[in-house]
GROMACS .gro file of C-alpha atoms in nm:
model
  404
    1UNK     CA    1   0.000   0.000   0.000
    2UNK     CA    2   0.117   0.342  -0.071
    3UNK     CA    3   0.281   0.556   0.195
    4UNK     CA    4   0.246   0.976   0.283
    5UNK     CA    5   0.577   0.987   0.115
    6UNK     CA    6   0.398   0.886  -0.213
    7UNK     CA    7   0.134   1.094  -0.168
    8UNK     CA    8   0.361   1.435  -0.094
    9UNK     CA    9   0.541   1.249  -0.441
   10UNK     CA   10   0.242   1.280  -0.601
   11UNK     CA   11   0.203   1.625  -0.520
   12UNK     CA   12   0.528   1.706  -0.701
   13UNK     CA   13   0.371   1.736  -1.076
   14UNK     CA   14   0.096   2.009  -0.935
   15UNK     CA   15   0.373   2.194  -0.777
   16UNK     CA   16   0.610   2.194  -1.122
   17UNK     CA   17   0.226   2.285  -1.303
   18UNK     CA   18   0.210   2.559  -1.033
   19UNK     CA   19   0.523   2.721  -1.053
   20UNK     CA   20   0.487   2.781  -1.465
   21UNK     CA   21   0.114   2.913  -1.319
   22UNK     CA   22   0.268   3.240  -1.211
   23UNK     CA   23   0.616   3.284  -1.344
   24UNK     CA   24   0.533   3.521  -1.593
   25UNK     CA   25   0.401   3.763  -1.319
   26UNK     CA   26   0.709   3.962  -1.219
   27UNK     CA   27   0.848   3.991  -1.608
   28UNK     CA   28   0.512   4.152  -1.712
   29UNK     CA   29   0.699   4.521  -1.644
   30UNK     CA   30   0.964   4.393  -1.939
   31UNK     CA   31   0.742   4.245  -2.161
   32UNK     CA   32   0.500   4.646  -2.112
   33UNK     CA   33   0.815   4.796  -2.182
   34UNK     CA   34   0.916   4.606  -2.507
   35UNK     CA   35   0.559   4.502  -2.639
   36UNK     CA   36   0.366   4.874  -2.543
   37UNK     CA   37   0.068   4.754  -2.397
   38UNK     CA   38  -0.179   4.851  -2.116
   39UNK     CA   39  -0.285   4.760  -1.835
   40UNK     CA   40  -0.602   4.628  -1.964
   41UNK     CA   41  -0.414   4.401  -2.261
   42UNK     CA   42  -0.224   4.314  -1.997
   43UNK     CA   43  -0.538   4.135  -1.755
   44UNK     CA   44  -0.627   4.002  -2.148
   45UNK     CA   45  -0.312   3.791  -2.103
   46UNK     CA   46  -0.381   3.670  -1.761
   47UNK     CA   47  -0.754   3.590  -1.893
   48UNK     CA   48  -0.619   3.387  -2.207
   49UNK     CA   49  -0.446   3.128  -1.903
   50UNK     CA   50  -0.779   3.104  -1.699
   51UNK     CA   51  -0.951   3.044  -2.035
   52UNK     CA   52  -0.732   2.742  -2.102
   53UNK     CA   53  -0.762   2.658  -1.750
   54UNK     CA   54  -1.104   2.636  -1.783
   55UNK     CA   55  -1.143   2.489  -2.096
   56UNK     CA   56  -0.900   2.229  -1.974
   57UNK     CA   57  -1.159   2.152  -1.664
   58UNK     CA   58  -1.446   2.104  -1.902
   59UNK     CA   59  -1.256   1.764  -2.030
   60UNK     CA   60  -0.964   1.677  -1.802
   61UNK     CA   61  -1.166   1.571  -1.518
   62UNK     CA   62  -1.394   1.363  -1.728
   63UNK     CA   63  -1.123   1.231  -1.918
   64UNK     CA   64  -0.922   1.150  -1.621
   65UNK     CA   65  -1.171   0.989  -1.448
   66UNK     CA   66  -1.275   0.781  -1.714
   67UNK     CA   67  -0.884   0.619  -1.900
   68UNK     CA   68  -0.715   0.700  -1.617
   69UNK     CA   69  -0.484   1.024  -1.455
   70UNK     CA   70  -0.127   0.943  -1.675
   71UNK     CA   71  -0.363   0.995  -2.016
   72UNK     CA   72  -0.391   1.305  -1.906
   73UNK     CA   73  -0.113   1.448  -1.704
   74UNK     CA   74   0.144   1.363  -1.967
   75UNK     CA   75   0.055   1.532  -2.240
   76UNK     CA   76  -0.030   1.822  -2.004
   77UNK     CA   77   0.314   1.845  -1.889
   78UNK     CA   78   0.386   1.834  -2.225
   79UNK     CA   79   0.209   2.169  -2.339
   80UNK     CA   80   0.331   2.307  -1.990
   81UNK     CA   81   0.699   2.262  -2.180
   82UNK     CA   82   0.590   2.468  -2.510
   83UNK     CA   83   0.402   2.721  -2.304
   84UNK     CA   84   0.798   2.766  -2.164
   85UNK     CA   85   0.954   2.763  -2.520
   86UNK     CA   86   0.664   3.020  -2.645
   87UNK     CA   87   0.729   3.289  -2.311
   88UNK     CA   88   1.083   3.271  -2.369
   89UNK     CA   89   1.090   3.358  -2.746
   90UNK     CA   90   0.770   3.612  -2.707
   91UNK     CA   91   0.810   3.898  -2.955
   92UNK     CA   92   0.452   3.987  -3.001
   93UNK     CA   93   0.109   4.037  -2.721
   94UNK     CA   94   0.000   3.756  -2.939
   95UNK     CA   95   0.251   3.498  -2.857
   96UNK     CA   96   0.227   3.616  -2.495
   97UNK     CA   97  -0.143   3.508  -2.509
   98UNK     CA   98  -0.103   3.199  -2.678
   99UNK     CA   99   0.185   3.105  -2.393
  100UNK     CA  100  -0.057   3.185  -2.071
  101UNK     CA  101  -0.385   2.960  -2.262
  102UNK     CA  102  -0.120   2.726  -2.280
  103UNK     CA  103   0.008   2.709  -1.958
  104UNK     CA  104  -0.374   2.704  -1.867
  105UNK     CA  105  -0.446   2.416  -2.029
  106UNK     CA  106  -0.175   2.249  -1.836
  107UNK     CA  107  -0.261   2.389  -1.451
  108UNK     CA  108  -0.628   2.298  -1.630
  109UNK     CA  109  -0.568   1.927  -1.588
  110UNK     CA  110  -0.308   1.941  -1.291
  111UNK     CA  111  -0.591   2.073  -1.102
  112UNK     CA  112  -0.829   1.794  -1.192
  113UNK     CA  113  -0.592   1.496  -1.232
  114UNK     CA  114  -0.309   1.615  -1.050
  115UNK     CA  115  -0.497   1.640  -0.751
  116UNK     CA  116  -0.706   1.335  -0.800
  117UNK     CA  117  -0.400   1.141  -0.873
  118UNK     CA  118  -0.239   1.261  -0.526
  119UNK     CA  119  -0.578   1.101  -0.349
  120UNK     CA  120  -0.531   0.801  -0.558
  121UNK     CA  121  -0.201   0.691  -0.376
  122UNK     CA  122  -0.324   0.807  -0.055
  123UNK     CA  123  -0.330   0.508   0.175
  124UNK     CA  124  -0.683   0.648   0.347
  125UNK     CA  125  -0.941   0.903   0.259
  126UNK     CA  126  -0.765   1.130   0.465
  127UNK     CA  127  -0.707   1.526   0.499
  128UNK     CA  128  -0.303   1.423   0.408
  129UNK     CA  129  -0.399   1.394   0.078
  130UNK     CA  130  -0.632   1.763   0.015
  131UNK     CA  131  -0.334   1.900   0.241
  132UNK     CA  132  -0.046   1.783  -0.024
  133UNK     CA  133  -0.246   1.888  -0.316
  134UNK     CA  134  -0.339   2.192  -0.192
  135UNK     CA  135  -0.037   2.309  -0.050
  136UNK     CA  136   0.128   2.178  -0.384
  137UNK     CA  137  -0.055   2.411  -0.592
  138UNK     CA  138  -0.024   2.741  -0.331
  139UNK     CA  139   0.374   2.683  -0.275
  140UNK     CA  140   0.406   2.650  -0.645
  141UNK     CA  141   0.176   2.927  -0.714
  142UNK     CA  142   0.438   3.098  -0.478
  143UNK     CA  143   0.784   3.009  -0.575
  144UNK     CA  144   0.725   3.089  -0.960
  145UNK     CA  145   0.660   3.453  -0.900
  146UNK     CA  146   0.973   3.470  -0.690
  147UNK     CA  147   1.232   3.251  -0.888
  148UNK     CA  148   1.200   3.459  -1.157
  149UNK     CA  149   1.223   3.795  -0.987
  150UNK     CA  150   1.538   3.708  -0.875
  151UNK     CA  151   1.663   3.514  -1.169
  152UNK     CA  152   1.548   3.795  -1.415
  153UNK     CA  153   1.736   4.036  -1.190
  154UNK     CA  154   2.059   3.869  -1.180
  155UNK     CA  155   2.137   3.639  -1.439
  156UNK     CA  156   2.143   3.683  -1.815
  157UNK     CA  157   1.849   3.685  -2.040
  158UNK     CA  158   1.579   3.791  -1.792
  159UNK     CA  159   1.251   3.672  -1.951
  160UNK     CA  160   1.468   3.301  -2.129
  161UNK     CA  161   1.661   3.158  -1.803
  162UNK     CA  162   1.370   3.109  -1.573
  163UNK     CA  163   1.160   2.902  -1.856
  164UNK     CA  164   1.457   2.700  -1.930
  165UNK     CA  165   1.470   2.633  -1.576
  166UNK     CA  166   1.111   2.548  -1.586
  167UNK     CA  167   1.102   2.308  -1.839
  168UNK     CA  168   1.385   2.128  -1.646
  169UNK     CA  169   1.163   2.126  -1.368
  170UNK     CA  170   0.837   1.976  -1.603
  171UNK     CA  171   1.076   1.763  -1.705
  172UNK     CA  172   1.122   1.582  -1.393
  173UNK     CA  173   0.742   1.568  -1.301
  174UNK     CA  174   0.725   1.366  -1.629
  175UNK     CA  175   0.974   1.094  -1.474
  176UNK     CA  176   0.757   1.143  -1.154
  177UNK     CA  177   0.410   1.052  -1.339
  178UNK     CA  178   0.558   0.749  -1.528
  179UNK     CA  179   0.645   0.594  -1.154
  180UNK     CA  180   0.358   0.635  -0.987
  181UNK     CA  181   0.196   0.361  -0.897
  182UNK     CA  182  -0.172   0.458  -0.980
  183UNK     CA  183  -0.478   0.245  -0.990
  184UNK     CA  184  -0.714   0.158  -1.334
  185UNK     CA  185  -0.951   0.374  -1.397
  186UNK     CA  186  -1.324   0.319  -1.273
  187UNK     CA  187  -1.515   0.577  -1.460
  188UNK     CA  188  -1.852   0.472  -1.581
  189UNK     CA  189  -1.936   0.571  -1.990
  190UNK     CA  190  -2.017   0.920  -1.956
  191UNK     CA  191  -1.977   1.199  -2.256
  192UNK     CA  192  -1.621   1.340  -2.277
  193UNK     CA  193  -1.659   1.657  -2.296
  194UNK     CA  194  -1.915   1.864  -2.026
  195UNK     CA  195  -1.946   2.125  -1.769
  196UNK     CA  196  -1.807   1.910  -1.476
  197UNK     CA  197  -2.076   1.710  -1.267
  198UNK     CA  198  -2.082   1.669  -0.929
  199UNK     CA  199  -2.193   1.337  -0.767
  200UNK     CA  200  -2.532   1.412  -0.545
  201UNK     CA  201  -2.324   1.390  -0.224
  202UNK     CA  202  -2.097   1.613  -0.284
  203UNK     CA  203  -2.286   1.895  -0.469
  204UNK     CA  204  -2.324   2.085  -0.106
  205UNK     CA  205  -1.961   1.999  -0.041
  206UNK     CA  206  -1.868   2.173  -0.389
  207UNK     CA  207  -2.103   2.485  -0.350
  208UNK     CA  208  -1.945   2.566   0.002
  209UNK     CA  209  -1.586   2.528  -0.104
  210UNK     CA  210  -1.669   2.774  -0.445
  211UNK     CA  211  -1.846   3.014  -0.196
  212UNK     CA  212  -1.503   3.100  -0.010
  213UNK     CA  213  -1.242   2.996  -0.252
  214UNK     CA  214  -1.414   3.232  -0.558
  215UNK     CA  215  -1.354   3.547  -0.405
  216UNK     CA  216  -0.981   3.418  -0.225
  217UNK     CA  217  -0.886   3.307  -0.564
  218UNK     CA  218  -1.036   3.598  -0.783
  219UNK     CA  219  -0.832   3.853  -0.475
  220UNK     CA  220  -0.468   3.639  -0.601
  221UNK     CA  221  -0.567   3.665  -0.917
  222UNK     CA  222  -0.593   4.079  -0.908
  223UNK     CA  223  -0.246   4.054  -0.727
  224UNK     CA  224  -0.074   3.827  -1.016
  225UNK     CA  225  -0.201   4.078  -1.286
  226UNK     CA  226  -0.235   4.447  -1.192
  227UNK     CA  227  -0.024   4.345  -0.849
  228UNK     CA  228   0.341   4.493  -1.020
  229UNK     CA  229   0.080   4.778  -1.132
  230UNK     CA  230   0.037   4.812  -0.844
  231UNK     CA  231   0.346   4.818  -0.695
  232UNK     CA  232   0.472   5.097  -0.958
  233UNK     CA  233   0.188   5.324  -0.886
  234UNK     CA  234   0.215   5.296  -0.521
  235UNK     CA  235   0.602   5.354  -0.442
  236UNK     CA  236   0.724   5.370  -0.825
  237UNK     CA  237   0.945   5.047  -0.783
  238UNK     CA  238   1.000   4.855  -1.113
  239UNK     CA  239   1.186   4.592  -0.922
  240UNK     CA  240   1.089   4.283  -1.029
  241UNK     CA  241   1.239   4.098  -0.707
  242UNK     CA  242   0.997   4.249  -0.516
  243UNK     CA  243   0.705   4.247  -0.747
  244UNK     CA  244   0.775   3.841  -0.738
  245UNK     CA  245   0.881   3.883  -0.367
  246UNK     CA  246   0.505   4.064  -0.337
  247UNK     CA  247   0.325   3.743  -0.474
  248UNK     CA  248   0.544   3.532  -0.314
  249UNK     CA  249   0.471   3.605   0.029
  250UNK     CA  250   0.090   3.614  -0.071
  251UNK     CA  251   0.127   3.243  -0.129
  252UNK     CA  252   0.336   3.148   0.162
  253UNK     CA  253   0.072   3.279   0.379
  254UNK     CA  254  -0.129   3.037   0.179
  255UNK     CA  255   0.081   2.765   0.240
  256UNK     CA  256   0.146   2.804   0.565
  257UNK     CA  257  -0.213   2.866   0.716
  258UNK     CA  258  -0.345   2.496   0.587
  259UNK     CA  259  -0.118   2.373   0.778
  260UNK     CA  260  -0.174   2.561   1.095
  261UNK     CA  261  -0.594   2.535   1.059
  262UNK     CA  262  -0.554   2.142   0.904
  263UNK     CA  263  -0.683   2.054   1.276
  264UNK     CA  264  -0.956   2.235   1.297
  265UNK     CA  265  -1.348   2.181   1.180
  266UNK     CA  266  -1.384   2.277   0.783
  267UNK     CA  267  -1.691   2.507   0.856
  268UNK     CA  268  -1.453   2.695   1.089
  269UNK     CA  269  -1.202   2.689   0.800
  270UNK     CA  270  -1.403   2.789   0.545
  271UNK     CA  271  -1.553   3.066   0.772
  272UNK     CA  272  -1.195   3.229   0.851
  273UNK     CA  273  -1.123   3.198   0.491
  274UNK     CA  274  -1.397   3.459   0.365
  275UNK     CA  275  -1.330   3.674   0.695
  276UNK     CA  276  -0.927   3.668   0.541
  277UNK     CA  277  -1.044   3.758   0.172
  278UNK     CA  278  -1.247   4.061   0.321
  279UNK     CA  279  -0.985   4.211   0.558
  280UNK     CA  280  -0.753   4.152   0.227
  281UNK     CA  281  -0.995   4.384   0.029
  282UNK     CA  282  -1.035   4.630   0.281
  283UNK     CA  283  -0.622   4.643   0.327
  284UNK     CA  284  -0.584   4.721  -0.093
  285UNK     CA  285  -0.834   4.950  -0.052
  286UNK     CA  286  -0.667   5.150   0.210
  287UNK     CA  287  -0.330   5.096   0.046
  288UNK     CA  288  -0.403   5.319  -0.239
  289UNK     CA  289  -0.568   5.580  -0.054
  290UNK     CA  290  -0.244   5.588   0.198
  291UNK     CA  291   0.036   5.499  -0.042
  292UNK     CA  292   0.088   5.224   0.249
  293UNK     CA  293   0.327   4.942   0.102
  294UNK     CA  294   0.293   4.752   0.449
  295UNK     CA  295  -0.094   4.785   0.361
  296UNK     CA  296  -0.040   4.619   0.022
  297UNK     CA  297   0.142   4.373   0.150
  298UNK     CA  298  -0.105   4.268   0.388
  299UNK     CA  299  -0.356   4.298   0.149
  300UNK     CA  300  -0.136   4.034  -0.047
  301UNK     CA  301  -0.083   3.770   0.296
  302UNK     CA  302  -0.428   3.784   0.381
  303UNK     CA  303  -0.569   3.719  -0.024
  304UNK     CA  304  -0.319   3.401   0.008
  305UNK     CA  305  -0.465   3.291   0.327
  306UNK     CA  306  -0.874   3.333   0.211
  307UNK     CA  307  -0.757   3.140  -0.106
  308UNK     CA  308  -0.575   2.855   0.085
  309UNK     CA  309  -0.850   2.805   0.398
  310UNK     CA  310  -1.117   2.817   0.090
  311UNK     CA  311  -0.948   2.567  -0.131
  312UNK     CA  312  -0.831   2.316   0.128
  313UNK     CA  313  -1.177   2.359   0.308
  314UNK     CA  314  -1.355   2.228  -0.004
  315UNK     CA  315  -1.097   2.012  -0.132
  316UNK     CA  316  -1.156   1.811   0.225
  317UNK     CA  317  -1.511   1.804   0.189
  318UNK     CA  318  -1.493   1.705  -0.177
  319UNK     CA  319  -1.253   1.377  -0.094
  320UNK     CA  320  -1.508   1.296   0.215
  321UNK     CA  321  -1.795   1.307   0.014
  322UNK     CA  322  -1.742   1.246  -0.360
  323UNK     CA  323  -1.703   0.870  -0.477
  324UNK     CA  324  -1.318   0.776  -0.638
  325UNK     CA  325  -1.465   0.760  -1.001
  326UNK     CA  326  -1.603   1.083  -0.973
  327UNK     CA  327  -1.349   1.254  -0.758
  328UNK     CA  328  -1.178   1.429  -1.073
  329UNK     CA  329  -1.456   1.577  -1.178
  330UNK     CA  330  -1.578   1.696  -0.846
  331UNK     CA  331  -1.266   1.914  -0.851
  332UNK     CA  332  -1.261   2.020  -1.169
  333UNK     CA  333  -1.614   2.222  -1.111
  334UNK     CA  334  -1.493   2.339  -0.744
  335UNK     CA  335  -1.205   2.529  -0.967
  336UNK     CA  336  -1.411   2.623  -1.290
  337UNK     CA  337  -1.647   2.815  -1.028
  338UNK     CA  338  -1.369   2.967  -0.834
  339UNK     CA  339  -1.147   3.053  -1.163
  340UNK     CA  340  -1.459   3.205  -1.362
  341UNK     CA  341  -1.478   3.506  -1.147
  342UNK     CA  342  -1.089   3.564  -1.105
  343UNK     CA  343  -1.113   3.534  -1.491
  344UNK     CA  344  -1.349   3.799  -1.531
  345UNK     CA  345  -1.309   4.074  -1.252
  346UNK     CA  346  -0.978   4.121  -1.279
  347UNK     CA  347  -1.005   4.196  -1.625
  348UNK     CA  348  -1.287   4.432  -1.603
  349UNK     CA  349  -1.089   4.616  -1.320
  350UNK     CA  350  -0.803   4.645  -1.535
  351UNK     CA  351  -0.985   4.816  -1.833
  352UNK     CA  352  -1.181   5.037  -1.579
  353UNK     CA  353  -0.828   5.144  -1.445
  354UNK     CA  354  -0.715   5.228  -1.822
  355UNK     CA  355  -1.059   5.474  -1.840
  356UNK     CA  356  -1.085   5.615  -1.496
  357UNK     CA  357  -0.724   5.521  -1.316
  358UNK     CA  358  -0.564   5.268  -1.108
  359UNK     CA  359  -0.690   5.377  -0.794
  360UNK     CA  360  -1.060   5.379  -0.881
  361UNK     CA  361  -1.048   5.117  -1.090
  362UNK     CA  362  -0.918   4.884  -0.775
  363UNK     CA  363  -1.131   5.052  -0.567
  364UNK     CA  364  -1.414   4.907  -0.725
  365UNK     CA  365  -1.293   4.562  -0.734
  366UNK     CA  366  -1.186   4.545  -0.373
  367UNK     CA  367  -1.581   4.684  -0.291
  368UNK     CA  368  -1.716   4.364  -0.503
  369UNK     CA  369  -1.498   4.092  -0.373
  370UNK     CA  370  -1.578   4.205  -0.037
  371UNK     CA  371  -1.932   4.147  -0.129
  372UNK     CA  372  -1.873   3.821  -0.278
  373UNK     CA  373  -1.678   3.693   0.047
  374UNK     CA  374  -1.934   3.800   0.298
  375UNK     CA  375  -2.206   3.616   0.083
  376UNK     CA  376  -1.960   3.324   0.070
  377UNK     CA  377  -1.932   3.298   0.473
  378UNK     CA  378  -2.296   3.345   0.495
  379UNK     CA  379  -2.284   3.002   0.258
  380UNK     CA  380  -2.021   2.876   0.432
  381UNK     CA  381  -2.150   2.925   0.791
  382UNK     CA  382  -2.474   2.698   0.743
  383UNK     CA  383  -2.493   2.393   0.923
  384UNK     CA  384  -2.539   2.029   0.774
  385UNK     CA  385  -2.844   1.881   0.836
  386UNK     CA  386  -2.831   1.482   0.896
  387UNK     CA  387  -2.826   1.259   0.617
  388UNK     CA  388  -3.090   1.003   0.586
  389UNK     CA  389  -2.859   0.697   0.510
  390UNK     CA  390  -2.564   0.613   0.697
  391UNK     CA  391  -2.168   0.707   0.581
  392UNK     CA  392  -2.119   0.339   0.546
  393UNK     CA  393  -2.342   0.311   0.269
  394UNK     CA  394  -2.076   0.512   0.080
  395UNK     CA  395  -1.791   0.390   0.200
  396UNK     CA  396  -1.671   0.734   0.235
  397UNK     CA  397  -1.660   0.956   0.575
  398UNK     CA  398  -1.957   1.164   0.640
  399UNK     CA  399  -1.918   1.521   0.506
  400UNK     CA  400  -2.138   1.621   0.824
  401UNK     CA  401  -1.823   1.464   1.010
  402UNK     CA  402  -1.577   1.699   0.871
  403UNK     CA  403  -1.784   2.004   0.873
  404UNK     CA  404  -1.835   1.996   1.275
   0.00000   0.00000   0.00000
């Protein structure tokens, strides 16, 4: 039987995924600088990644579920590798765009059968296993940001190294899928290609988890695109160390508090999560009205931490209450509800910041989100009500269980 070392082995693939996920962040200043573009091209770019993130969700979990995870994390890992050749020969907005849908398809199917993969190997239907994938995808969310700030800062060819270093590190996760020791598919015949359905025990599971990890996610997602923006505007720093430092921290605080709430009831979780994404809202907010870098920053931490108690809230429910064959999927529509928004707000912030400034246009977003999160802790907060049948009949945990 497979160990917790497998599983955290597992994990390694979403991690690699991860760090491509965000690399580009930091170099965005360069690529403004060479290209001329605005800011609102520029959320354009980060929108063509969640499109082929979520057009990636529509089929990977299906597929996954059905011929198995290595069907589809292969050739994933694959287009991960050209998204790297494509960003580090970009000499057009065009190419740019095709390199982030790219890269989206790839995170796209880590995220469904990456993650389902890791709770394949797990030896129970434990929280190890929602910890390691989660944590996977925040940490590498996190280090891409910040390896190439400082690797476009001090070593030749600022916008090739990084991606060459990337690929190397796809590279291995390939070796790492080949190994693992994954089990046959079980998937029953089902259509290939669909908007991701949830198995009837785990729809509340999946609505709860969207509720806070939407607005943490869509909060990360304003910091990744108009963050170095930002950053410029607010103490005129081009530095791309700590634009990537910026997004970096955001996702260690990510990282760090599912492991320091992992012990604690999900509906607790889930309910600091959207109190986090608030307080982050309120801190941006506040930032640009005081020129406060220790405000953005904050603002930054506490988006990481809403996004990390949301996603590892709902990933746990999601593992205790969605069958194996259908666990894939289940995950795949947690993220195409949570990515759909930080597809779309972000970008409509950034154009409103090209026609009435930066300030405003954040402003505005910051007022919504915080809307958003309160009406996901309101979601959040509700108790279970007891299930007719017995967990047993399942096989799984009760979702009431984890929620207490």
């Amino acid at each position: 039987m497979p160990s917790n070392r497998t599983v955290w082995l597992a994990a390694w693939p979403v991690l690699a995924v991860f760090v491509l996920s965000n690399t580009p962040t930091p170099l965005y200043v360069l690529w403004q600088r060479e290209l001329g573009f605005s800011a609102g091209v520029l959320t354009v770019v980060f929108a063509c990644y969640i499109a082929g993130l979520l057009g990636a969700l529509l089929v990977a979990g299906v597929v996954s579920d059905r011929i198995g995870r290595k069907p589809v994390l292969l050739p994933a890992l694959g287009l991960g590798i050209v998204a790297c050749v494509l960003f580090a020969t970009a000499g057009s907005v065009l190419v740019l765009a095709i390199a982030r849908f790219l890269a989206g398809l790839a995170v796209g199917a880590a995220v469904s059968a990456g993650m389902a993969a890791v709770n394949d190997v797990a030896p129970r239907r434990t929280r190890t296993a929602a910890l390691a994938s989660s944590t996977a995808m925040v940490l590498g969310a996190g280090l891409g940001p910040l390896l190439a700030g400082v690797v476009s800062e001090t070593l030749p060819g600022p916008t090739v190294t990084i991606f060459v270093a990337e690929i190397v590190l796809l590279v291995s996760a390939v070796i790492v899928v080949a190994r693992l020791p994954l089990p046959r598919p079980r998937g029953s015949e089902r259509t290939w290609i669909r908007i991701p359905q949830v198995h009837p025990d785990g729809r509340g599971a999946v609505l709860r988890g969207i509720a806070v990890f939407a607005p943490g996610i869509t909060a990360t997602s304003f910091v990744l695109s108009l963050g170095p923006s930002v950053l410029t505007g607010l103490v005129g720093s081009t530095n791309r160390i700590v634009a990537g430092a910026l997004a970096f921290v955001m996702f260690l605080g990510a990282t760090g508090i599912q492991f320091a709430v992992r012990g604690l009831p999900v509906r607790a979780i889930l309910l600091a999560g959207a109190t986090s994404t608030t307080a982050s809202m309120a801190a941006l907010i506040v930032s640009l009205q005081t020129s406060s870098l220790v405000l953005l920053t904050a603002a930054a931490v506490l988006a990481g931490t809403g996004q990390g108690m949301g996603q590892f809230g709902g990933l746990t429910l999601i593992n205790a209450a969605v069958p194996a064959n259908r666990l894939a999927e289940a995950t795949a529509a947690q993220n195409v509800g949570g990515y759909l928004p930080a597809a779309i707000l972000p970008l409509a912030a950034g154009f409103l910041s090209d026609a009435t400034g930066l300030a405003a246009g954040t402003t505005a977003f910051g007022i919504v989100v915080i809307a958003a999160a309160v009406a996901g802790g309101l979601v959040a907060g509700r108790r279970d009500r007891p299930r007719p049948q017995p967990a047993a009949s399942t096989g799984l945990p009760n979702c009431a269980e984890y929620s207490r």
